[in-house]
Coordinates of C-alpha atoms in Angstrom, one line a residue:
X1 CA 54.2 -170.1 -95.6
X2 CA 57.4 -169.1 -96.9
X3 CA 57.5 -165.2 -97.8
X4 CA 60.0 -162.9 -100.0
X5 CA 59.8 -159.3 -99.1
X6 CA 60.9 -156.8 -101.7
X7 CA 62.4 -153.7 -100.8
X8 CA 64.8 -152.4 -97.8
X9 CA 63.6 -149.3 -96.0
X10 CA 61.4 -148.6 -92.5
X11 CA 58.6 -149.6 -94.4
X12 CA 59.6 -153.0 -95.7
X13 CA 61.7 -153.7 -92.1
X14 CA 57.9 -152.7 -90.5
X15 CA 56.4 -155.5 -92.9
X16 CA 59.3 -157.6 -91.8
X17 CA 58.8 -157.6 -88.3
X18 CA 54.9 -158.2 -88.4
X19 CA 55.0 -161.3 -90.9
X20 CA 58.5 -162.6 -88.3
X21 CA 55.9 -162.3 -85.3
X22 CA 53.2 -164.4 -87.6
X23 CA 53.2 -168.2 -86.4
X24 CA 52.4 -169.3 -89.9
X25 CA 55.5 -167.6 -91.4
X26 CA 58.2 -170.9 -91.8
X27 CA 60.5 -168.8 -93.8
X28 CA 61.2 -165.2 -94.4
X29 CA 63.0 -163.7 -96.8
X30 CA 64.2 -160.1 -97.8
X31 CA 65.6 -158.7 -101.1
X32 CA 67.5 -155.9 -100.7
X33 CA 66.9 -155.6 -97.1
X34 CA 68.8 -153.5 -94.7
X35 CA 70.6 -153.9 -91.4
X36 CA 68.2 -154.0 -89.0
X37 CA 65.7 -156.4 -91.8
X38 CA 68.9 -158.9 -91.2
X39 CA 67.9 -159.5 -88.1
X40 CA 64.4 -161.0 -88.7
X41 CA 64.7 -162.3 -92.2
X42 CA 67.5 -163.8 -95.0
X43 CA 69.0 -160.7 -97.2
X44 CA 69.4 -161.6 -100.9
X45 CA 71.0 -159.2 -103.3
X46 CA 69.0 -158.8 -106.0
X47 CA 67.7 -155.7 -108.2
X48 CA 64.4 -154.7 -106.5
X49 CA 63.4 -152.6 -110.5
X50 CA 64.2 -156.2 -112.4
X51 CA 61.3 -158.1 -112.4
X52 CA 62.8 -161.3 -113.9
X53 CA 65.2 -161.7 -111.4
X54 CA 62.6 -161.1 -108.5
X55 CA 60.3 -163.7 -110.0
X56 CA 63.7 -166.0 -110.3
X57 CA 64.6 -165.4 -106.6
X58 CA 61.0 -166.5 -105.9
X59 CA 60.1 -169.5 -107.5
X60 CA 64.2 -170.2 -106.4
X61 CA 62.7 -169.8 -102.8
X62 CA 59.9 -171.8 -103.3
X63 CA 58.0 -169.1 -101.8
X64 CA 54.2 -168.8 -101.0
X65 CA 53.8 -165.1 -101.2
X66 CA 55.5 -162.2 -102.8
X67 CA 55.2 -158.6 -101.0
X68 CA 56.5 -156.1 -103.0
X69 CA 57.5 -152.9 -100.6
X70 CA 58.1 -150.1 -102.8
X71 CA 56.0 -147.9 -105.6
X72 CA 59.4 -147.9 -108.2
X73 CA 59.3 -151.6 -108.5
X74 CA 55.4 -151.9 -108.2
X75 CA 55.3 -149.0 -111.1
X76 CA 58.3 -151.1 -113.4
X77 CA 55.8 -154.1 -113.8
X78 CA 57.8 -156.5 -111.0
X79 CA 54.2 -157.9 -109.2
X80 CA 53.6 -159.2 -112.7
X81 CA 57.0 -161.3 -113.6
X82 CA 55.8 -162.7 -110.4
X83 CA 52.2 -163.4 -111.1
X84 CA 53.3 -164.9 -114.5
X85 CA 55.4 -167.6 -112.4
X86 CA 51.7 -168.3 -110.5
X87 CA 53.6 -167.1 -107.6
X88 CA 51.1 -165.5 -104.9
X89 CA 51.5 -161.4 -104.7
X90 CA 50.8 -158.4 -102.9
X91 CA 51.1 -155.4 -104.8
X92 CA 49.1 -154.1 -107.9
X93 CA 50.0 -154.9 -111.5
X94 CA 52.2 -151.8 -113.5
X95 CA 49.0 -150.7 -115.4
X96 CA 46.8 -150.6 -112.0
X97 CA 50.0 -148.8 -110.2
X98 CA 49.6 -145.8 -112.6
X99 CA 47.2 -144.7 -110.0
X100 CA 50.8 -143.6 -108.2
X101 CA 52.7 -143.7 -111.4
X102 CA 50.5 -140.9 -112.7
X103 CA 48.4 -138.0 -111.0
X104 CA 46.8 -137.2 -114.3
X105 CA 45.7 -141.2 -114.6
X106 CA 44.4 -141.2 -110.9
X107 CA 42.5 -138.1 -111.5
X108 CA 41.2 -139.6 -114.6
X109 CA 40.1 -142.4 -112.8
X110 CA 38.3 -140.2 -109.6
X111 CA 36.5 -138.2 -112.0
X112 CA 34.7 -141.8 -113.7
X113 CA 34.2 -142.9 -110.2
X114 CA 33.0 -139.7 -108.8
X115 CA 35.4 -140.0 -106.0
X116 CA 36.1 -136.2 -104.3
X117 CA 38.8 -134.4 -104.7
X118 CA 40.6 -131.0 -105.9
X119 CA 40.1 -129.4 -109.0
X120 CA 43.0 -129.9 -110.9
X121 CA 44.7 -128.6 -114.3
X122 CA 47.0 -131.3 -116.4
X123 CA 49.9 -128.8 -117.7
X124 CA 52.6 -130.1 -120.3
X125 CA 53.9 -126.2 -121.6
X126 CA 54.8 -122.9 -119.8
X127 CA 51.8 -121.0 -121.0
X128 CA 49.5 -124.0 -119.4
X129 CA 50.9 -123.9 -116.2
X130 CA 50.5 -120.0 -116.1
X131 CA 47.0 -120.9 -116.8
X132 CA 46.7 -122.8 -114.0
X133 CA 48.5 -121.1 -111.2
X134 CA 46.3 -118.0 -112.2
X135 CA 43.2 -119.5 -111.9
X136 CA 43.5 -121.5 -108.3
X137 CA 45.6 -118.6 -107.0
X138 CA 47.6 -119.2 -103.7
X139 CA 48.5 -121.2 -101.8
X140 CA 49.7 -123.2 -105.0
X141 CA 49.4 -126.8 -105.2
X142 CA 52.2 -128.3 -108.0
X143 CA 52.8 -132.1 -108.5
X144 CA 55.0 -134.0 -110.4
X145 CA 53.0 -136.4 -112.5
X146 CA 55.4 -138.8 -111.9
X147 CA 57.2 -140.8 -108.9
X148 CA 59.5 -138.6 -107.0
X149 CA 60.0 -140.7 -103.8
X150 CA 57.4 -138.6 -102.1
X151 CA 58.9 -134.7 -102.7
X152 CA 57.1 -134.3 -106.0
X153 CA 54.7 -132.1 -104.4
X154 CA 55.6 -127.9 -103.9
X155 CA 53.1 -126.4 -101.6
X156 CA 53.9 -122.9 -101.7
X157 CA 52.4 -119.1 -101.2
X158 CA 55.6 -118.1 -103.9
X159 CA 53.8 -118.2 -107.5
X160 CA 57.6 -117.9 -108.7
X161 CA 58.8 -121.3 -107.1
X162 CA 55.5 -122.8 -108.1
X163 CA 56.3 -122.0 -111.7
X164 CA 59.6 -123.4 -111.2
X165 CA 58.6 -126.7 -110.0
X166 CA 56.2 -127.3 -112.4
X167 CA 58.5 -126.2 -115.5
X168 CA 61.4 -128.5 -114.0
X169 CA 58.9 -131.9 -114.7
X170 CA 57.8 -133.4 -118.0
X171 CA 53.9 -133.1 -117.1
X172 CA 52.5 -131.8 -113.8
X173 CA 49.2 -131.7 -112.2
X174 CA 48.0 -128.1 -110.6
X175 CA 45.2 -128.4 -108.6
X176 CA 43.4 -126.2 -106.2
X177 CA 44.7 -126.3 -102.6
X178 CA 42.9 -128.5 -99.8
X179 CA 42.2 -127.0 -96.2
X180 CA 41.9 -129.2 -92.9
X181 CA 44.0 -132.2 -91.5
X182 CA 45.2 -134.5 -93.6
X183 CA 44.9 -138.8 -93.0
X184 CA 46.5 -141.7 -94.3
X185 CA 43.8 -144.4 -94.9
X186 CA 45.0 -148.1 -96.1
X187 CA 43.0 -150.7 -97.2
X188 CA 44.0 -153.9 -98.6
X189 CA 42.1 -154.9 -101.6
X190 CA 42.0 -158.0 -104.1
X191 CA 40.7 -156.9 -106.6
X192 CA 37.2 -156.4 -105.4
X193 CA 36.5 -156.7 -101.7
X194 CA 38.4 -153.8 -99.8
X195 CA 38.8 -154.3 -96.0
X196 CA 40.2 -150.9 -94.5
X197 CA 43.0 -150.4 -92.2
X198 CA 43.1 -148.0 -89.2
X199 CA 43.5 -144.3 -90.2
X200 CA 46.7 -142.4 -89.4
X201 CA 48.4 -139.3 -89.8
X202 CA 52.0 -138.5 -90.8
X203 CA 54.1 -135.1 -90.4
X204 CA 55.8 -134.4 -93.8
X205 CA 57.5 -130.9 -92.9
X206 CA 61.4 -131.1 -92.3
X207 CA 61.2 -129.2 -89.1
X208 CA 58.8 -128.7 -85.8
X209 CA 55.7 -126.7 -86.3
X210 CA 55.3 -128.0 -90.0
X211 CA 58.4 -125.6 -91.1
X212 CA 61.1 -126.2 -93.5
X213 CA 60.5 -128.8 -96.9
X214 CA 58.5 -131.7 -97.5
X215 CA 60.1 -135.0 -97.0
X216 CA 59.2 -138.6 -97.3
X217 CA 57.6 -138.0 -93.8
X218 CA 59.3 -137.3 -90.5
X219 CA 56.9 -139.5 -88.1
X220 CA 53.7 -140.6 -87.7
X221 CA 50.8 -141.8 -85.3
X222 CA 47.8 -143.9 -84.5
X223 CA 44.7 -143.9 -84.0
X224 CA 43.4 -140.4 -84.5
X225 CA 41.1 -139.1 -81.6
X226 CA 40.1 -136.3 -83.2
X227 CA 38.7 -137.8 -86.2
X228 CA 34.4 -139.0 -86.5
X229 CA 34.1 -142.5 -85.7
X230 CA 32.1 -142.7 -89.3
X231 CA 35.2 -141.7 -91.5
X232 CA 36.5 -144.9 -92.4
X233 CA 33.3 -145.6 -93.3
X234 CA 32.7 -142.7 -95.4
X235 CA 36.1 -142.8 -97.0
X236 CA 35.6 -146.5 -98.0
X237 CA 32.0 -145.7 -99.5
X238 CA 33.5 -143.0 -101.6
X239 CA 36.5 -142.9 -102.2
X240 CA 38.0 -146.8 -101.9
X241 CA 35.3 -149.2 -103.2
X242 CA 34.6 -146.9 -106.0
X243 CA 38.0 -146.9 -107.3
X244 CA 38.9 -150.2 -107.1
X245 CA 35.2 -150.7 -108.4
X246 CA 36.4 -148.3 -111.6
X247 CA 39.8 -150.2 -112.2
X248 CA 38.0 -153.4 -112.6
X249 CA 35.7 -151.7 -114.9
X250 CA 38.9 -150.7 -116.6
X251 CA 40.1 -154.2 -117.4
X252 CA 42.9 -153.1 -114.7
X253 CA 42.0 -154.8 -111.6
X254 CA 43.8 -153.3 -108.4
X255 CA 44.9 -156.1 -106.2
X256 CA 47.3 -155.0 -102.9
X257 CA 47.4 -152.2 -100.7
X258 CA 45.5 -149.0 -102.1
X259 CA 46.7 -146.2 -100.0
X260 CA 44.6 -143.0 -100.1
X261 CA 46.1 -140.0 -98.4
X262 CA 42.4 -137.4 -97.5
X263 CA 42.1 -133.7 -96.7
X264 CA 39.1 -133.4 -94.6
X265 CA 38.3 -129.9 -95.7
X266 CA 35.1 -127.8 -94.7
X267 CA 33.0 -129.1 -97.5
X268 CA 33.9 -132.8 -96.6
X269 CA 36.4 -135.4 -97.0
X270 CA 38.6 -134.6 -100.7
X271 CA 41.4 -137.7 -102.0
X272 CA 45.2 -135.4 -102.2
X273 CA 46.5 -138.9 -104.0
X274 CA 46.2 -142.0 -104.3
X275 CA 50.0 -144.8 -103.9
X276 CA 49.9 -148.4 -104.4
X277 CA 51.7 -149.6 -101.8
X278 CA 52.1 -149.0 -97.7
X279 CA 52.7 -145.6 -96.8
X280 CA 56.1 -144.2 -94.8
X281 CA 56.4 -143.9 -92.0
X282 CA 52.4 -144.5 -91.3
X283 CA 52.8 -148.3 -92.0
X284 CA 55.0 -148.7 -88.4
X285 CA 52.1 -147.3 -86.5
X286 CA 49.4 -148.8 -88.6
X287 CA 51.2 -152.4 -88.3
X288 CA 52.2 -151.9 -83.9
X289 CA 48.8 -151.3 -83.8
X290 CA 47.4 -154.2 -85.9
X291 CA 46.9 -157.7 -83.9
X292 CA 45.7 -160.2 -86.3
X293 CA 48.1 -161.8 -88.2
X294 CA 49.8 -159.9 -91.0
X295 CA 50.5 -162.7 -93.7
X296 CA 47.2 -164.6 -93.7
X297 CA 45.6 -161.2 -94.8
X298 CA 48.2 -160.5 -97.5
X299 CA 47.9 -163.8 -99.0
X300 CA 44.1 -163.6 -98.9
X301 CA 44.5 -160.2 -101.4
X302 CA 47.1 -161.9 -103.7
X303 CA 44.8 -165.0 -103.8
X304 CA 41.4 -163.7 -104.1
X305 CA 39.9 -165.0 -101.0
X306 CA 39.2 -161.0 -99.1
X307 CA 35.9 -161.7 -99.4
X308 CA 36.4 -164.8 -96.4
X309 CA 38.6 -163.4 -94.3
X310 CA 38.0 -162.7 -90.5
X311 CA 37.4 -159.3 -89.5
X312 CA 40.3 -157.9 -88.4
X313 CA 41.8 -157.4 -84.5
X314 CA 43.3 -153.8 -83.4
X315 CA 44.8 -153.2 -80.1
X316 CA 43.1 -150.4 -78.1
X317 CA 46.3 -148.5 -77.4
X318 CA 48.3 -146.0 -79.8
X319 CA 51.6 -145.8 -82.0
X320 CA 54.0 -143.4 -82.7
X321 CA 56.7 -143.2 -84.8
X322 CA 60.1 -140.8 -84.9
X323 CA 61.8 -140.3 -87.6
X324 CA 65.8 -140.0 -87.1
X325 CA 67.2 -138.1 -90.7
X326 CA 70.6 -138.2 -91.8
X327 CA 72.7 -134.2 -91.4
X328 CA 71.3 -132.7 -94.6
X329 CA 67.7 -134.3 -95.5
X330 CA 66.1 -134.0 -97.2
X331 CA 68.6 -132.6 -99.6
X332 CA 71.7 -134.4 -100.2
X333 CA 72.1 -136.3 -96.9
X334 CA 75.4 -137.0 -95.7
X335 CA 75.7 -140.7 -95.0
X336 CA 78.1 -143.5 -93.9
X337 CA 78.0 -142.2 -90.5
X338 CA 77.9 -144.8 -87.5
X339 CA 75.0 -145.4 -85.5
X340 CA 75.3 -146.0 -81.4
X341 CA 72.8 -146.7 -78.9
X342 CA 70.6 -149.0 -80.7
X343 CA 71.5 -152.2 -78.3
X344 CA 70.6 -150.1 -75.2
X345 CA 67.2 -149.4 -77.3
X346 CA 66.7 -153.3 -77.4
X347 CA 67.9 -153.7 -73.7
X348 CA 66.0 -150.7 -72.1
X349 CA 63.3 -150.3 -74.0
X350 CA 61.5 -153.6 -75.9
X351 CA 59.0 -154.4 -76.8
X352 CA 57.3 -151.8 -75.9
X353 CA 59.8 -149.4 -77.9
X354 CA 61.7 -150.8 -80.7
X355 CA 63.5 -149.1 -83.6
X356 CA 62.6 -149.9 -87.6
X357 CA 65.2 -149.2 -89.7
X358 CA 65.4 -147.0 -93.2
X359 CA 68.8 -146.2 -94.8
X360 CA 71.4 -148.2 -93.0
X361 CA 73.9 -150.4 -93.6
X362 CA 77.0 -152.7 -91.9
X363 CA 80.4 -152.3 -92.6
X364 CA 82.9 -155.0 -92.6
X365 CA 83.2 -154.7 -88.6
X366 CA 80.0 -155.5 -88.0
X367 CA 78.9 -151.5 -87.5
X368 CA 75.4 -150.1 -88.5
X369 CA 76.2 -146.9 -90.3
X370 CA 73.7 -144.4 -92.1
X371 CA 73.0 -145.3 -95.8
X372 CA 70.2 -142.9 -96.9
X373 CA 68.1 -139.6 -96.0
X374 CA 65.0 -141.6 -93.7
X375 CA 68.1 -143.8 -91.0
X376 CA 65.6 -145.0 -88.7
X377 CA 62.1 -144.8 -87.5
X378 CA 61.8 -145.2 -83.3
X379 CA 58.4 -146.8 -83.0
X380 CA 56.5 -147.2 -79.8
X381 CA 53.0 -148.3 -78.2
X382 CA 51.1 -147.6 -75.4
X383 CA 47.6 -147.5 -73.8
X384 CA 47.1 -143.7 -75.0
X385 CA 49.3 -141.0 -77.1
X386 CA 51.2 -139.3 -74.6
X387 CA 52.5 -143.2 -73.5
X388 CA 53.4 -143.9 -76.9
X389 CA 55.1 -140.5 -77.7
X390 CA 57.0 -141.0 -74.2
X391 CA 58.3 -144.0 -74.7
X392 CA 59.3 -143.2 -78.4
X393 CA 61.5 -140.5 -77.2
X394 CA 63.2 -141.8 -74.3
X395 CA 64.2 -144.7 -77.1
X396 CA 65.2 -142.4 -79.5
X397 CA 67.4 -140.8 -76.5
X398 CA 69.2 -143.3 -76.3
X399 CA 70.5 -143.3 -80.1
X400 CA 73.5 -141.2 -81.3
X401 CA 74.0 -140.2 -84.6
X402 CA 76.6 -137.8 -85.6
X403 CA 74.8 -134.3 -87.3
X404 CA 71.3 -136.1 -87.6
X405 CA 68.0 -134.5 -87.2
X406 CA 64.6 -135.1 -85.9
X407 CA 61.1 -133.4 -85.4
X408 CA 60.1 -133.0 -81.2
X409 CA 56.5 -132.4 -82.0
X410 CA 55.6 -135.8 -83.5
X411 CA 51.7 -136.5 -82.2
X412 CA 52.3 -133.8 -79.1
X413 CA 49.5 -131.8 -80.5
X414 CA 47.1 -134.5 -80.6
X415 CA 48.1 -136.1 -77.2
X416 CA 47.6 -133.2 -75.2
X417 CA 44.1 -132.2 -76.6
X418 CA 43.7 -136.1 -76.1
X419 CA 45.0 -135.7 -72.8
X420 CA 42.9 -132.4 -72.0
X421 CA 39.4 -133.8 -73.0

C-alpha cells in the first residue's frame, strides 16, 4: 500500500521507519517531514493544520492510508477532509479528538463511563480557581484545558505559581494530585474493538533526578519490569474499552490511537489524560519493540476490520530512548545549530542503535542543523534494560551538538532494580 504520513517530528520519523521496514509498504510518503524522515520516505510541503490540502495531497498520491502524527492537526478536523475523500485514516475525527482538545470534555466523558481518575474542578474566573487550589491543597495539579504541545500541565508545591498558570489560560482543569509511577498505555482502536499496545514510561522533567520543568518528554523505555503482568488488562477493562465504548454512545466514534497516560496510585490505577494520537518520545520504544507489521494494523483501525486482525508479535528484549534538547529547552531553544556524529551513529552503531529525529533541518550544503526544542531521540534495543540503555548512550556519544542538553538517568533506575532482582 501506498502511505502519507502527516507530521515531522521523532514521533512521525518513529512511524516512518516502522511502515519503511513493512514489506507491504510500496510507497511512503511524508508531509512536512524532517531530515532524518528524508531518508526513508518522499517530503512534500504542505500545511500539516489545512485539511483540504492534506486530503488534496492524498487522493494526488493515490494513497491507501493516511496517518496523521500530531494532536494540532488531529484537533483542527484534518482526519476528516480525508475521510470525506473515502481515503483510509488513522487518527480520530476533531469531535472525538476533544478527548486531547479538552480536559474538561475528557473528564466529562470518564465520569459517563466510570473510568478512574482525579477529582477535578473546571475553573473559568479567579475566584474559581481559588476555590479549587484551596480545596485539593498541595501539591497542585493545574492544566490547561487546551493543547499546549505537552507543557500545559504545572505541578507545583507553590500555590502562587499554581494561581498563575491557571489565570494565564482561558479555562483550566484543577484536579487533585496523583501518587505512584506513572505509564503510557496505547491502544489502537476502530471505533470499537481496542487491541492494546505494550505499556511504557517516559521522563518529562528537564533535568536528572526528575528536576527542572516539564517538557514534551526527555526519553523513554520499554517494557516495564516493575509493573503486574495484569495491568494491561486492567487498564483496558476500565479505562480503554469503556471510553471508546462511551464515544460511540456519543455519536462520536473514536477511531486511531487512544493514548492513556495512568498513575498507579495506592488506591489503584487513576487516567492523568487522555491524547489522540502516539505519544513522544514513548512511541520509539513502543514501535523498536513491536514486530508485527506496523501498516496492516493501522489500516485495519481506519478500515474497520480490528476485530480480524492477528494478535500481535513483541520482541522479548527492551527499548530506550534519549532525548538530545536544543541549549535552552524547554524555553526558547536556540536553534540552527549543526549536528555532527550522526554518520558514525549509523556506521558504529545500527541497527541495534539508531537515531529518530525531532527538530532538524538541512541547509543548502547538505548539513543537518537543529530546528526545534526535542533535536533527536537516540533509540536502542537489547535483550534487557541495562543493554538497551548501554547502547543508547554510547550512540548518543558519538553525536555533537553545540550547547545541547540531555537527561543521564533515562531507565537507569529501572535497570538496575531489574538488574538486582
Amino acid at each position: 500500500m501506498k502511505v502519507l504520513v502527516i507530521g515531522g517530528g521523532a514521533r512521525e520519523h518513529a512511524l516512518c521507519r516502522s511502515l519503511s521496514l513493512d514489506p507491504d509498504v510500496t510507497a511512503l510518503h511524508c508531509a512536512p517531514g524532517n531530515a532524518g524522515i528524508a531518508e526513508v520516505a518522499e517530503l512534500h510541503g504542505v500545511n500539516a493544520l489545512d485539511g483540504q490540502a492534506v486530503a488534496e495531497l492524498a487522493a494526488g498520491l493515490e494513497a491507501d492510508l493516511v496517518v496523521v502524527g500530531p494532536e494540532a492537526p488531529l484537533v483542527a478536523g484534518v482526519a476528516d477532509a480525508v475521510r470525506d475523500r473515502g481515503i483510509p485514516v488513522f487518527g480520530p475525527s476533531a469531535e472525538a479528538a476533544q478527548l486531547e482538545g479538552s480536559k474538561a470534555f475528557a473528564k466529562d466523558v470518564m465520569a459517563a463511563a466510570a473510568v478512574p481518575t482525579a477529582r477535578s474542578y473546571v475553573c473559568t474566573t479567579p475566584e474559581e480557581i481559588d476555590e479549587a487550589l484551596d480545596a485539593f491543597g498541595a501539591p497542585y495539579v493545574v492544566k490547561d484545558d487546551g493543547l499546549a504541545a505537552g507543557k500545559g500541565v504545572v505541578v507545583t508545591e507553590d500555590v502562587e505559581a499554581a494561581r498563575a498558570h491557571a489565570l494565564a489560560c482561558d479555562r483550566v482543569v484543577i484536579e487533585e494530585f496523583l501518587d505512584g509511577p506513572e505509564v503510557s498505555l496505547f491502544a489502537v482502536t476502530d471505533g470499537e474493538t481496542v487491541v492494546p499496545l505494550q505499556p511504557a514510561q517516559d521522563f518529562k522533567r528537564a533535568y536528572d533526578g526528575d528536576e527542572g520543568p516539564n517538557t514534551g518528554g526527555m526519553g523513554a523505555y520499554s517494557p516495564l519490569p516493575w509493573a503486574d503482568p495484569k495491568l494491561v488488562d486492567e487498564v483496558m477493562a476500565t479505562v480503554l474499552q469503556p471510553t471508546v465504548d462511551e464515544l460511540r454512545r456519543r455519536g462520536t466514534p473514536f477511531s486511531g490511537l487512544l493514548y492513556a497516560g495512568l498513575a498507579i496510585t495506592s488506591r489503584g490505577v487513576r487516567v492523568i489524560e487522555f491524547n489522540a494520537r502516539f505519544g513522544d518520545p514513548e512511541t520509539q520504544v513502543v514501535l523498536a519493540r513491536l514486530k508485527t507489521p506496523l501498516a496492516g494494523l493501522l489500516h485495519a483501525a481506519a478500515t474497520g476490520t480490528l476485530a480480524t486482525f492477528p494478535p500481535l508479535r513483541w520482541s522479548d528484549g527492551a527499548a530506550v530512548t534519549v532525548v538530545i534538547a536544543s541549549h535552552n529547552y524547554p524555553d526558547t531553544p536556540r536553534t540552527g545549530d549543526p549536528i555532527d556524529g550522526l554518520a558514525d551513529v549509523v556506521a558504529q552503531d545500527a541497527p541495534k542503535a539508531y537515531v529518530l529525529h525531532a527538530g532538524t533541518k538541512r541547509d543548502d550544503s547538505g548539513a543537518v542543523l537543529s530546528a526545534g526544542g526535542r533535536v533527536l531521540s537516540v533509540t536502542a534495543t537489547g535483550s534487557d534494560l541495562t543493554t538497551a540503555r548501554q547502547r543508547a548512550y554510547r550512540a548518543l556519544d558519538r553525536i555533537s551538538l553545540d550547547g545541547s542538553q540531555h537527561r543521564t538517568d533515562i531507565a537507569a533506575k529501572v535497570a538496575d532494580e531489574a538488574a538486582g532482582a
